[in-house]
Amino acid sequence: MARYEVIGGKPLNGAVTISGAKNAVVAILPAAILVNGVCRIENVPDISDVRILLSILEGIGAKITREDGTVEIDSTDIHSTCPEPELVKKMRASYYLMGALLGRFGKAHVALPGGCNFASRPIDQHIKGFAALGADVEETEEYVALQPGANGLQGNRISLDVVSVGATVNIMIAAVLLPGQTIIENAAKEPHIVDLANFLNTMGAQISGAGTDTVKIRGVEALQGGTYAIIPDQIEAGTYLAAVAAAGGNVLVKNVIPKHMECITSKLAEMGAEIINYDDAIRIRCDGKLHHTTVKTRPYPGFPTDMQAQICVCMTLASGVSRLTESVYETRFFGYCSELESMGADIQINGKTAIVTGADRLYGSTVTAKDLRAGAALIIAGLAAEGTTYVKNIHYVERGYERLIEKFTGLGAQIRRIED
Ligand code: UD1
């Protein structure tokens, strides 16, 4: 098992380039199953979730070539609608194979996904969507099996009971090749929903409204190959910004869409960081002196739950008492708060809200990542802390951050990966 060693207390300086968005690419790679021909996808991050997905696609017959950040997928010869369960269970977004296989072949047999278990993560809204599109759904504790119901598969109107990124994506993918129109109401609006729609439209789909709460998909007969570049990762960018806010420094975060970052940068500015927006970059300067604030996580365009842990680290170092309320995944605090407390943080959890009393400093400790973003937060805490921090369970972090050691080292951080 590998771990990270982080020697803290040094400000971060220089420039860092953000990779393609994890949550976009894990939707777009399965969606390539729908395409007759070769999809050339650029700006694909080299993270373990992507490697697993590509293995799954190869296992069902897709031809994959990969060079640097570009992946070519030819789904013409896919011969199976039952992807390898052991691989499917290794990650969360493998549930998009359900929508993709249903859309292309009218059936799918997919194991229930694994990935970060920071909360109970039901998929009832995905299932509701597939059923509304006419699928017969068999759901067991091990897998979901889909096949056409008595009236066949066709577009329909679906109103989600909760705003779900995963359900919005899965229904969009499933509906693209079905006859008729599908309308998703109360849809999620995250940047990666828009990216998926742009990808599918580039390949010939007819999707409108992505990025609003009503997405319309007019079914087309086929999609053809083409080239598409993934958007920059909002959460990776937010993680580097939070690291500079916590550890201090002056960093240009390059290859970002500043509009996607407003929900995060506005809070960091409120806490005392200086933020300068350029067309596709953001400069952050911070002298390490932060003020307390109040944050409530919300679906986009609100403050993302995937930045909850990272902003919490900033709060542990801010003057005064901050309040951090989680409204998407209530149990997410348990993934990292006790680890931060072992570093000297003062956090009281009261239901959905963490009350964070800022301290002058954190101290190095040995801590364990319990999910991807919790792991990122512990690295930030280590960078800001006095002394040496060891972060264990880093396979979570490697699921979603490309070349993390290289990027932080490039900013002057003392961080290395140790193979035990
Ligand atoms: C996606 C992101 C994840 C992020 C989350 C919230 C990907 C691959 N992952 O996860 O990084 O933390 O959005 O922004 O994009 N819910 C239901 N029933 C469902 C689906 C969801 O009740 O069928 C609930 C969930 O329990 C949660 C809320 O809806 O409370 C939002 O979940 P959702 O947006 O679906 O999260 P994911 O797509 O799993």
GROMACS .gro file of C-alpha atoms and ligand atoms in nm:
model
  459
    1MET     CA    1   0.000   0.000   0.000
    2ALA     CA    2   0.141   0.337  -0.093
    3ARG     CA    3   0.106   0.658   0.107
    4TYR     CA    4   0.196   1.023   0.063
    5GLU     CA    5   0.449   1.201   0.279
    6VAL     CA    6   0.377   1.573   0.302
    7ILE     CA    7   0.619   1.810   0.471
    8GLY     CA    8   0.410   2.116   0.546
    9GLY     CA    9   0.457   2.481   0.622
   10LYS     CA   10   0.578   2.604   0.283
   11PRO     CA   11   0.370   2.843   0.071
   12LEU     CA   12   0.283   2.736  -0.284
   13ASN     CA   13   0.413   2.942  -0.576
   14GLY     CA   14   0.414   2.916  -0.956
   15ALA     CA   15   0.161   2.776  -1.202
   16VAL     CA   16  -0.041   2.457  -1.229
   17THR     CA   17  -0.235   2.329  -1.530
   18ILE     CA   18  -0.571   2.165  -1.465
   19SER     CA   19  -0.657   1.835  -1.635
   20GLY     CA   20  -0.976   1.722  -1.806
   21ALA     CA   21  -1.276   1.685  -1.576
   22LYS     CA   22  -1.307   1.345  -1.409
   23ASN     CA   23  -1.683   1.363  -1.376
   24ALA     CA   24  -1.721   1.458  -1.744
   25VAL     CA   25  -1.489   1.192  -1.880
   26VAL     CA   26  -1.647   0.912  -1.676
   27ALA     CA   27  -1.979   0.997  -1.845
   28ILE     CA   28  -1.840   1.057  -2.194
   29LEU     CA   29  -1.636   0.734  -2.221
   30PRO     CA   30  -1.942   0.510  -2.163
   31ALA     CA   31  -2.149   0.736  -2.391
   32ALA     CA   32  -1.905   0.652  -2.672
   33ILE     CA   33  -2.074   0.308  -2.678
   34LEU     CA   34  -2.363   0.480  -2.861
   35VAL     CA   35  -2.143   0.595  -3.148
   36ASN     CA   36  -2.104   0.407  -3.475
   37GLY     CA   37  -1.748   0.491  -3.564
   38VAL     CA   38  -1.441   0.627  -3.394
   39CYS     CA   39  -1.470   0.885  -3.115
   40ARG     CA   40  -1.151   1.078  -3.061
   41ILE     CA   41  -1.163   1.223  -2.710
   42GLU     CA   42  -0.899   1.476  -2.606
   43ASN     CA   43  -0.791   1.616  -2.269
   44VAL     CA   44  -0.859   1.280  -2.099
   45PRO     CA   45  -0.693   1.271  -1.755
   46ASP     CA   46  -0.471   0.976  -1.666
   47ILE     CA   47  -0.651   0.868  -1.349
   48SER     CA   48  -0.743   0.522  -1.229
   49ASP     CA   49  -1.120   0.568  -1.290
   50VAL     CA   50  -1.041   0.628  -1.659
   51ARG     CA   51  -0.809   0.327  -1.677
   52ILE     CA   52  -1.079   0.103  -1.525
   53LEU     CA   53  -1.348   0.233  -1.763
   54LEU     CA   54  -1.127   0.177  -2.067
   55SER     CA   55  -1.057  -0.181  -1.951
   56ILE     CA   56  -1.432  -0.237  -1.911
   57LEU     CA   57  -1.499  -0.104  -2.262
   58GLU     CA   58  -1.221  -0.318  -2.409
   59GLY     CA   59  -1.362  -0.619  -2.226
   60ILE     CA   60  -1.697  -0.585  -2.407
   61GLY     CA   61  -1.533  -0.546  -2.748
   62ALA     CA   62  -1.451  -0.177  -2.799
   63LYS     CA   63  -1.120  -0.099  -2.970
   64ILE     CA   64  -0.923   0.156  -2.771
   65THR     CA   65  -0.606   0.343  -2.855
   66ARG     CA   66  -0.454   0.586  -2.611
   67GLU     CA   67  -0.176   0.835  -2.656
   68ASP     CA   68  -0.100   1.101  -2.395
   69GLY     CA   69  -0.430   1.272  -2.320
   70THR     CA   70  -0.612   1.145  -2.630
   71VAL     CA   71  -0.825   0.832  -2.639
   72GLU     CA   72  -0.982   0.683  -2.951
   73ILE     CA   73  -1.276   0.450  -2.900
   74ASP     CA   74  -1.429   0.239  -3.172
   75SER     CA   75  -1.747   0.077  -3.038
   76THR     CA   76  -1.847  -0.088  -3.366
   77ASP     CA   77  -1.766  -0.443  -3.252
   78ILE     CA   78  -1.902  -0.437  -2.897
   79HIS     CA   79  -2.035  -0.790  -2.847
   80SER     CA   80  -2.148  -0.800  -2.484
   81THR     CA   81  -2.403  -0.616  -2.272
   82CYS     CA   82  -2.263  -0.765  -1.953
   83PRO     CA   83  -1.945  -0.579  -1.854
   84GLU     CA   84  -1.697  -0.751  -1.621
   85PRO     CA   85  -1.855  -0.721  -1.271
   86GLU     CA   86  -1.522  -0.711  -1.085
   87LEU     CA   87  -1.418  -0.402  -1.281
   88VAL     CA   88  -1.762  -0.241  -1.261
   89LYS     CA   89  -1.755  -0.270  -0.881
   90LYS     CA   90  -1.427  -0.078  -0.862
   91MET     CA   91  -1.584   0.258  -0.941
   92ARG     CA   92  -1.900   0.462  -0.905
   93ALA     CA   93  -1.957   0.599  -1.253
   94SER     CA   94  -1.961   0.251  -1.408
   95TYR     CA   95  -2.339   0.285  -1.363
   96TYR     CA   96  -2.337   0.492  -1.683
   97LEU     CA   97  -2.280   0.162  -1.867
   98MET     CA   98  -2.645   0.084  -1.786
   99GLY     CA   99  -2.776   0.382  -1.983
  100ALA     CA  100  -2.522   0.339  -2.263
  101LEU     CA  101  -2.584  -0.033  -2.320
  102LEU     CA  102  -2.961   0.013  -2.290
  103GLY     CA  103  -2.945   0.296  -2.546
  104ARG     CA  104  -2.735   0.105  -2.800
  105PHE     CA  105  -2.854  -0.255  -2.758
  106GLY     CA  106  -3.186  -0.224  -2.574
  107LYS     CA  107  -3.052  -0.434  -2.287
  108ALA     CA  108  -2.786  -0.435  -2.019
  109HIS     CA  109  -2.670  -0.652  -1.729
  110VAL     CA  110  -2.445  -0.441  -1.506
  111ALA     CA  111  -2.313  -0.508  -1.155
  112LEU     CA  112  -2.395  -0.247  -0.892
  113PRO     CA  113  -2.117   0.011  -0.876
  114GLY     CA  114  -1.853   0.061  -0.606
  115GLY     CA  115  -1.638   0.374  -0.566
  116CYS     CA  116  -1.648   0.629  -0.286
  117ASN     CA  117  -1.893   0.525  -0.017
  118PHE     CA  118  -1.908   0.850   0.182
  119ALA     CA  119  -2.286   0.808   0.208
  120SER     CA  120  -2.565   0.581   0.103
  121ARG     CA  121  -2.584   0.645  -0.271
  122PRO     CA  122  -2.914   0.513  -0.407
  123ILE     CA  123  -2.981   0.482  -0.781
  124ASP     CA  124  -3.361   0.477  -0.765
  125GLN     CA  125  -3.385   0.784  -0.990
  126HIS     CA  126  -3.173   0.616  -1.258
  127ILE     CA  127  -3.403   0.312  -1.241
  128LYS     CA  128  -3.713   0.532  -1.251
  129GLY     CA  129  -3.574   0.692  -1.567
  130PHE     CA  130  -3.498   0.362  -1.741
  131ALA     CA  131  -3.846   0.232  -1.654
  132ALA     CA  132  -4.007   0.552  -1.789
  133LEU     CA  133  -3.819   0.493  -2.116
  134GLY     CA  134  -3.992   0.154  -2.138
  135ALA     CA  135  -3.732  -0.079  -1.987
  136ASP     CA  136  -3.816  -0.380  -1.774
  137VAL     CA  137  -3.586  -0.351  -1.475
  138GLU     CA  138  -3.461  -0.636  -1.259
  139GLU     CA  139  -3.267  -0.507  -0.960
  140THR     CA  140  -3.091  -0.739  -0.716
  141GLU     CA  141  -2.828  -0.679  -0.450
  142GLU     CA  142  -2.564  -0.766  -0.708
  143TYR     CA  143  -2.674  -0.622  -1.043
  144VAL     CA  144  -2.927  -0.433  -1.253
  145ALA     CA  145  -3.064  -0.607  -1.563
  146LEU     CA  146  -3.253  -0.407  -1.825
  147GLN     CA  147  -3.449  -0.520  -2.128
  148PRO     CA  148  -3.729  -0.375  -2.338
  149GLY     CA  149  -4.071  -0.385  -2.171
  150ALA     CA  150  -4.393  -0.491  -2.346
  151ASN     CA  151  -4.431  -0.160  -2.533
  152GLY     CA  152  -4.065  -0.128  -2.633
  153LEU     CA  153  -3.825   0.155  -2.558
  154GLN     CA  154  -3.917   0.513  -2.641
  155GLY     CA  155  -3.875   0.871  -2.525
  156ASN     CA  156  -4.081   0.997  -2.232
  157ARG     CA  157  -4.115   1.283  -1.984
  158ILE     CA  158  -3.933   1.218  -1.655
  159SER     CA  159  -3.939   1.443  -1.352
  160LEU     CA  160  -3.659   1.360  -1.108
  161ASP     CA  161  -3.759   1.352  -0.739
  162VAL     CA  162  -3.412   1.473  -0.639
  163VAL     CA  163  -3.162   1.670  -0.843
  164SER     CA  164  -2.923   1.391  -0.938
  165VAL     CA  165  -2.617   1.427  -1.159
  166GLY     CA  166  -2.594   1.053  -1.214
  167ALA     CA  167  -2.961   1.004  -1.303
  168THR     CA  168  -2.960   1.304  -1.540
  169VAL     CA  169  -2.653   1.167  -1.719
  170ASN     CA  170  -2.778   0.809  -1.735
  171ILE     CA  171  -3.120   0.908  -1.874
  172MET     CA  172  -2.961   1.143  -2.129
  173ILE     CA  173  -2.732   0.865  -2.253
  174ALA     CA  174  -3.011   0.607  -2.261
  175ALA     CA  175  -3.250   0.835  -2.454
  176VAL     CA  176  -3.026   0.962  -2.735
  177LEU     CA  177  -3.103   0.677  -2.978
  178LEU     CA  178  -3.462   0.607  -2.872
  179PRO     CA  179  -3.759   0.708  -3.090
  180GLY     CA  180  -3.946   1.019  -2.978
  181GLN     CA  181  -3.859   1.295  -2.736
  182THR     CA  182  -3.737   1.261  -2.379
  183ILE     CA  183  -3.774   1.550  -2.138
  184ILE     CA  184  -3.589   1.540  -1.805
  185GLU     CA  185  -3.733   1.782  -1.551
  186ASN     CA  186  -3.556   1.885  -1.229
  187ALA     CA  187  -3.235   1.788  -1.407
  188ALA     CA  188  -2.890   1.854  -1.261
  189LYS     CA  189  -2.706   2.154  -1.413
  190GLU     CA  190  -2.340   2.069  -1.343
  191PRO     CA  191  -2.080   2.168  -1.605
  192HIS     CA  192  -2.022   1.801  -1.685
  193ILE     CA  193  -2.389   1.760  -1.784
  194VAL     CA  194  -2.335   2.035  -2.042
  195ASP     CA  195  -2.009   1.871  -2.150
  196LEU     CA  196  -2.181   1.537  -2.205
  197ALA     CA  197  -2.456   1.706  -2.411
  198ASN     CA  198  -2.194   1.889  -2.619
  199PHE     CA  199  -2.007   1.562  -2.678
  200LEU     CA  200  -2.323   1.377  -2.784
  201ASN     CA  201  -2.440   1.667  -3.004
  202THR     CA  202  -2.098   1.675  -3.172
  203MET     CA  203  -2.155   1.308  -3.260
  204GLY     CA  204  -2.503   1.385  -3.402
  205ALA     CA  205  -2.742   1.381  -3.105
  206GLN     CA  206  -3.017   1.641  -3.061
  207ILE     CA  207  -3.003   1.754  -2.699
  208SER     CA  208  -3.108   2.099  -2.582
  209GLY     CA  209  -3.140   2.263  -2.243
  210ALA     CA  210  -2.837   2.101  -2.078
  211GLY     CA  211  -2.724   2.334  -1.799
  212THR     CA  212  -3.087   2.425  -1.717
  213ASP     CA  213  -3.329   2.221  -1.511
  214THR     CA  214  -3.508   2.091  -1.823
  215VAL     CA  215  -3.309   1.880  -2.069
  216LYS     CA  216  -3.474   1.776  -2.395
  217ILE     CA  217  -3.346   1.487  -2.603
  218ARG     CA  218  -3.495   1.426  -2.946
  219GLY     CA  219  -3.404   1.070  -3.046
  220VAL     CA  220  -3.188   1.021  -3.357
  221GLU     CA  221  -3.125   0.702  -3.552
  222ALA     CA  222  -2.748   0.690  -3.518
  223LEU     CA  223  -2.446   0.881  -3.396
  224GLN     CA  224  -2.130   0.910  -3.602
  225GLY     CA  225  -1.767   0.944  -3.494
  226GLY     CA  226  -1.594   1.274  -3.429
  227THR     CA  227  -1.348   1.460  -3.209
  228TYR     CA  228  -1.425   1.618  -2.874
  229ALA     CA  229  -1.215   1.774  -2.594
  230ILE     CA  230  -1.318   1.732  -2.228
  231ILE     CA  231  -1.369   2.049  -2.019
  232PRO     CA  232  -1.126   2.135  -1.737
  233ASP     CA  233  -1.194   1.982  -1.396
  234GLN     CA  234  -1.379   2.228  -1.170
  235ILE     CA  235  -1.304   2.028  -0.856
  236GLU     CA  236  -0.936   1.968  -0.931
  237ALA     CA  237  -0.899   2.344  -0.989
  238GLY     CA  238  -1.089   2.415  -0.667
  239THR     CA  239  -0.859   2.178  -0.480
  240TYR     CA  240  -0.545   2.368  -0.590
  241LEU     CA  241  -0.712   2.702  -0.508
  242ALA     CA  242  -0.804   2.576  -0.161
  243ALA     CA  243  -0.450   2.447  -0.112
  244VAL     CA  244  -0.309   2.794  -0.180
  245ALA     CA  245  -0.568   2.953   0.049
  246ALA     CA  246  -0.471   2.716   0.331
  247ALA     CA  247  -0.093   2.701   0.284
  248GLY     CA  248  -0.049   3.056   0.149
  249GLY     CA  249   0.128   3.156  -0.172
  250ASN     CA  250   0.074   3.294  -0.519
  251VAL     CA  251  -0.035   3.053  -0.793
  252LEU     CA  252  -0.172   3.080  -1.145
  253VAL     CA  253  -0.423   2.799  -1.198
  254LYS     CA  254  -0.431   2.747  -1.576
  255ASN     CA  255  -0.679   2.575  -1.809
  256VAL     CA  256  -0.995   2.652  -1.613
  257ILE     CA  257  -1.335   2.797  -1.704
  258PRO     CA  258  -1.361   3.081  -1.447
  259LYS     CA  259  -1.743   3.085  -1.473
  260HIS     CA  260  -1.751   2.724  -1.341
  261MET     CA  261  -1.530   2.830  -1.052
  262GLU     CA  262  -1.737   3.126  -0.922
  263CYS     CA  263  -1.914   2.924  -0.655
  264ILE     CA  264  -1.572   2.834  -0.511
  265THR     CA  265  -1.367   3.148  -0.578
  266SER     CA  266  -1.636   3.375  -0.428
  267LYS     CA  267  -1.604   3.188  -0.096
  268LEU     CA  268  -1.223   3.191  -0.101
  269ALA     CA  269  -1.233   3.566  -0.171
  270GLU     CA  270  -1.477   3.612   0.118
  271MET     CA  271  -1.226   3.429   0.338
  272GLY     CA  272  -0.952   3.676   0.241
  273ALA     CA  273  -0.777   3.523  -0.062
  274GLU     CA  274  -0.710   3.755  -0.356
  275ILE     CA  275  -0.860   3.613  -0.676
  276ILE     CA  276  -0.790   3.743  -1.026
  277ASN     CA  277  -0.986   3.591  -1.316
  278TYR     CA  278  -0.843   3.571  -1.669
  279ASP     CA  279  -1.007   3.415  -1.977
  280ASP     CA  280  -0.893   3.061  -1.897
  281ALA     CA  281  -0.690   3.098  -1.578
  282ILE     CA  282  -0.727   3.218  -1.220
  283ARG     CA  283  -0.456   3.370  -1.003
  284ILE     CA  284  -0.486   3.324  -0.629
  285ARG     CA  285  -0.274   3.505  -0.374
  286CYS     CA  286  -0.306   3.442  -0.006
  287ASP     CA  287  -0.089   3.530   0.289
  288GLY     CA  288  -0.236   3.243   0.490
  289LYS     CA  289  -0.456   3.478   0.696
  290LEU     CA  290  -0.813   3.365   0.642
  291HIS     CA  291  -1.144   3.484   0.793
  292HIS     CA  292  -1.425   3.259   0.901
  293THR     CA  293  -1.721   3.207   0.667
  294THR     CA  294  -2.045   3.016   0.612
  295VAL     CA  295  -2.080   2.757   0.336
  296LYS     CA  296  -2.374   2.541   0.238
  297THR     CA  297  -2.322   2.278  -0.030
  298ARG     CA  298  -2.577   2.271  -0.311
  299PRO     CA  299  -2.616   2.130  -0.660
  300TYR     CA  300  -2.453   2.352  -0.927
  301PRO     CA  301  -2.439   2.653  -0.944
  302GLY     CA  302  -2.415   2.624  -0.565
  303PHE     CA  303  -2.102   2.536  -0.370
  304PRO     CA  304  -2.012   2.176  -0.467
  305THR     CA  305  -2.027   1.896  -0.213
  306ASP     CA  306  -1.706   1.769  -0.376
  307MET     CA  307  -1.530   2.080  -0.234
  308GLN     CA  308  -1.674   2.043   0.117
  309ALA     CA  309  -1.368   1.874   0.267
  310GLN     CA  310  -1.117   2.109   0.103
  311ILE     CA  311  -1.295   2.428   0.219
  312CYS     CA  312  -1.324   2.272   0.564
  313VAL     CA  313  -0.944   2.264   0.587
  314CYS     CA  314  -0.937   2.638   0.505
  315MET     CA  315  -1.193   2.693   0.781
  316THR     CA  316  -0.978   2.506   1.035
  317LEU     CA  317  -0.711   2.773   0.977
  318ALA     CA  318  -0.938   3.079   0.959
  319SER     CA  319  -0.990   3.328   1.239
  320GLY     CA  320  -1.322   3.279   1.420
  321VAL     CA  321  -1.597   3.022   1.388
  322SER     CA  322  -1.712   2.897   1.047
  323ARG     CA  323  -2.025   2.698   0.966
  324LEU     CA  324  -2.023   2.432   0.695
  325THR     CA  325  -2.356   2.274   0.605
  326GLU     CA  326  -2.384   1.968   0.381
  327SER     CA  327  -2.709   1.937   0.192
  328VAL     CA  328  -2.627   1.672  -0.069
  329TYR     CA  329  -2.449   1.389   0.119
  330GLU     CA  330  -2.511   1.430   0.492
  331THR     CA  331  -2.258   1.177   0.617
  332ARG     CA  332  -1.967   1.316   0.421
  333PHE     CA  333  -1.806   1.482   0.728
  334PHE     CA  334  -1.724   1.141   0.870
  335GLY     CA  335  -1.474   1.079   0.590
  336TYR     CA  336  -1.219   1.327   0.719
  337CYS     CA  337  -1.318   1.542   1.020
  338SER     CA  338  -1.173   1.306   1.281
  339GLU     CA  339  -0.849   1.292   1.078
  340LEU     CA  340  -0.831   1.673   1.076
  341GLU     CA  341  -0.893   1.673   1.451
  342SER     CA  342  -0.587   1.449   1.492
  343MET     CA  343  -0.396   1.734   1.323
  344GLY     CA  344  -0.526   1.990   1.574
  345ALA     CA  345  -0.849   2.106   1.408
  346ASP     CA  346  -1.152   2.194   1.619
  347ILE     CA  347  -1.467   2.065   1.446
  348GLN     CA  348  -1.804   1.997   1.609
  349ILE     CA  349  -2.053   1.812   1.392
  350ASN     CA  350  -2.412   1.897   1.462
  351GLY     CA  351  -2.636   1.705   1.220
  352LYS     CA  352  -2.582   1.845   0.872
  353THR     CA  353  -2.357   2.126   0.996
  354ALA     CA  354  -1.994   2.130   1.102
  355ILE     CA  355  -1.896   2.414   1.335
  356VAL     CA  356  -1.529   2.480   1.269
  357THR     CA  357  -1.332   2.693   1.514
  358GLY     CA  358  -1.017   2.816   1.344
  359ALA     CA  359  -0.678   2.738   1.496
  360ASP     CA  360  -0.342   2.914   1.446
  361ARG     CA  361  -0.195   2.603   1.292
  362LEU     CA  362  -0.237   2.234   1.220
  363TYR     CA  363   0.026   1.974   1.307
  364GLY     CA  364   0.156   1.684   1.100
  365SER     CA  365   0.001   1.345   1.174
  366THR     CA  366  -0.067   1.009   1.014
  367VAL     CA  367  -0.412   1.019   0.860
  368THR     CA  368  -0.625   0.794   0.642
  369ALA     CA  369  -0.819   0.899   0.333
  370LYS     CA  370  -1.167   0.748   0.337
  371ASP     CA  371  -1.274   0.881  -0.002
  372LEU     CA  372  -1.137   1.080  -0.294
  373ARG     CA  373  -1.210   1.437  -0.181
  374ALA     CA  374  -1.139   1.357   0.183
  375GLY     CA  375  -0.795   1.243   0.067
  376ALA     CA  376  -0.741   1.568  -0.123
  377ALA     CA  377  -0.838   1.765   0.188
  378LEU     CA  378  -0.590   1.575   0.404
  379ILE     CA  379  -0.312   1.655   0.157
  380ILE     CA  380  -0.406   2.024   0.176
  381ALA     CA  381  -0.404   2.001   0.555
  382GLY     CA  382  -0.061   1.839   0.538
  383LEU     CA  383   0.072   2.117   0.313
  384ALA     CA  384  -0.051   2.382   0.556
  385ALA     CA  385   0.053   2.199   0.874
  386GLU     CA  386   0.367   2.225   1.077
  387GLY     CA  387   0.571   1.903   1.049
  388THR     CA  388   0.521   1.588   0.845
  389THR     CA  389   0.190   1.429   0.752
  390TYR     CA  390   0.146   1.079   0.613
  391VAL     CA  391  -0.172   1.024   0.412
  392LYS     CA  392  -0.274   0.660   0.382
  393ASN     CA  393  -0.528   0.495   0.147
  394ILE     CA  394  -0.414   0.710  -0.143
  395HIS     CA  395  -0.572   0.485  -0.404
  396TYR     CA  396  -0.882   0.698  -0.345
  397VAL     CA  397  -0.695   1.014  -0.438
  398GLU     CA  398  -0.543   0.852  -0.745
  399ARG     CA  399  -0.894   0.778  -0.874
  400GLY     CA  400  -0.945   1.145  -0.949
  401TYR     CA  401  -0.627   1.358  -0.949
  402GLU     CA  402  -0.389   1.336  -1.243
  403ARG     CA  403  -0.014   1.371  -1.165
  404LEU     CA  404  -0.092   1.517  -0.824
  405ILE     CA  405   0.262   1.478  -0.685
  406GLU     CA  406   0.417   1.635  -0.995
  407LYS     CA  407   0.171   1.926  -0.987
  408PHE     CA  408   0.217   2.005  -0.617
  409THR     CA  409   0.594   1.959  -0.638
  410GLY     CA  410   0.591   2.206  -0.929
  411LEU     CA  411   0.442   2.461  -0.688
  412GLY     CA  412   0.726   2.407  -0.441
  413ALA     CA  413   0.544   2.163  -0.212
  414GLN     CA  414   0.737   1.888  -0.039
  415ILE     CA  415   0.527   1.585  -0.114
  416ARG     CA  416   0.623   1.238  -0.230
  417ARG     CA  417   0.466   0.897  -0.279
  418ILE     CA  418   0.612   0.621  -0.067
  419GLU     CA  419   0.563   0.256  -0.162
  420ASP     CA  420   0.539   0.052   0.157
  421UD1     C1  421  -2.208   1.297  -0.871
  421UD1     C2  422  -2.058   1.311  -0.875
  421UD1     C3  423  -2.003   1.320  -0.735
  421UD1     C4  424  -2.072   1.431  -0.657
  421UD1     C5  425  -2.224   1.422  -0.668
  421UD1     C6  426  -2.295   1.545  -0.614
  421UD1     C7  427  -1.999   1.193  -1.077
  421UD1     C8  428  -1.936   1.072  -1.137
  421UD1     N1  429  -2.004   1.197  -0.944
  421UD1     O1  430  -2.237   1.178  -0.798
  421UD1     O2  431  -1.863   1.346  -0.746
  421UD1     O3  432  -2.035   1.424  -0.522
  421UD1     O4  433  -2.264   1.411  -0.807
  421UD1     O5  434  -2.254   1.659  -0.682
  421UD1     O6  435  -2.038   1.285  -1.146
  421UD1     N2  436  -2.993   1.045  -0.513
  421UD1     C9  437  -3.106   0.967  -0.489
  421UD1     N3  438  -3.142   0.874  -0.583
  421UD1    C10  439  -3.072   0.857  -0.699
  421UD1    C11  440  -2.958   0.936  -0.722
  421UD1    C12  441  -2.922   1.029  -0.626
  421UD1     O7  442  -3.172   0.980  -0.385
  421UD1     O8  443  -3.111   0.773  -0.780
  421UD1    C13  444  -2.954   1.146  -0.412
  421UD1    C14  445  -2.817   1.116  -0.350
  421UD1     O9  446  -2.828   1.032  -0.239
  421UD1    C15  447  -2.770   1.256  -0.315
  421UD1    C16  448  -2.829   1.344  -0.426
  421UD1    O10  449  -2.936   1.269  -0.483
  421UD1    O11  450  -2.824   1.297  -0.193
  421UD1    C17  451  -2.732   1.380  -0.536
  421UD1    O12  452  -2.670   1.264  -0.588
  421UD1     P1  453  -2.613   1.257  -0.738
  421UD1    O13  454  -2.613   1.394  -0.797
  421UD1    O14  455  -2.686   1.151  -0.812
  421UD1    O15  456  -2.465   1.207  -0.714
  421UD1     P2  457  -2.380   1.113  -0.809
  421UD1    O16  458  -2.426   1.129  -0.951
  421UD1    O17  459  -2.370   0.976  -0.752
   0.00000   0.00000   0.00000
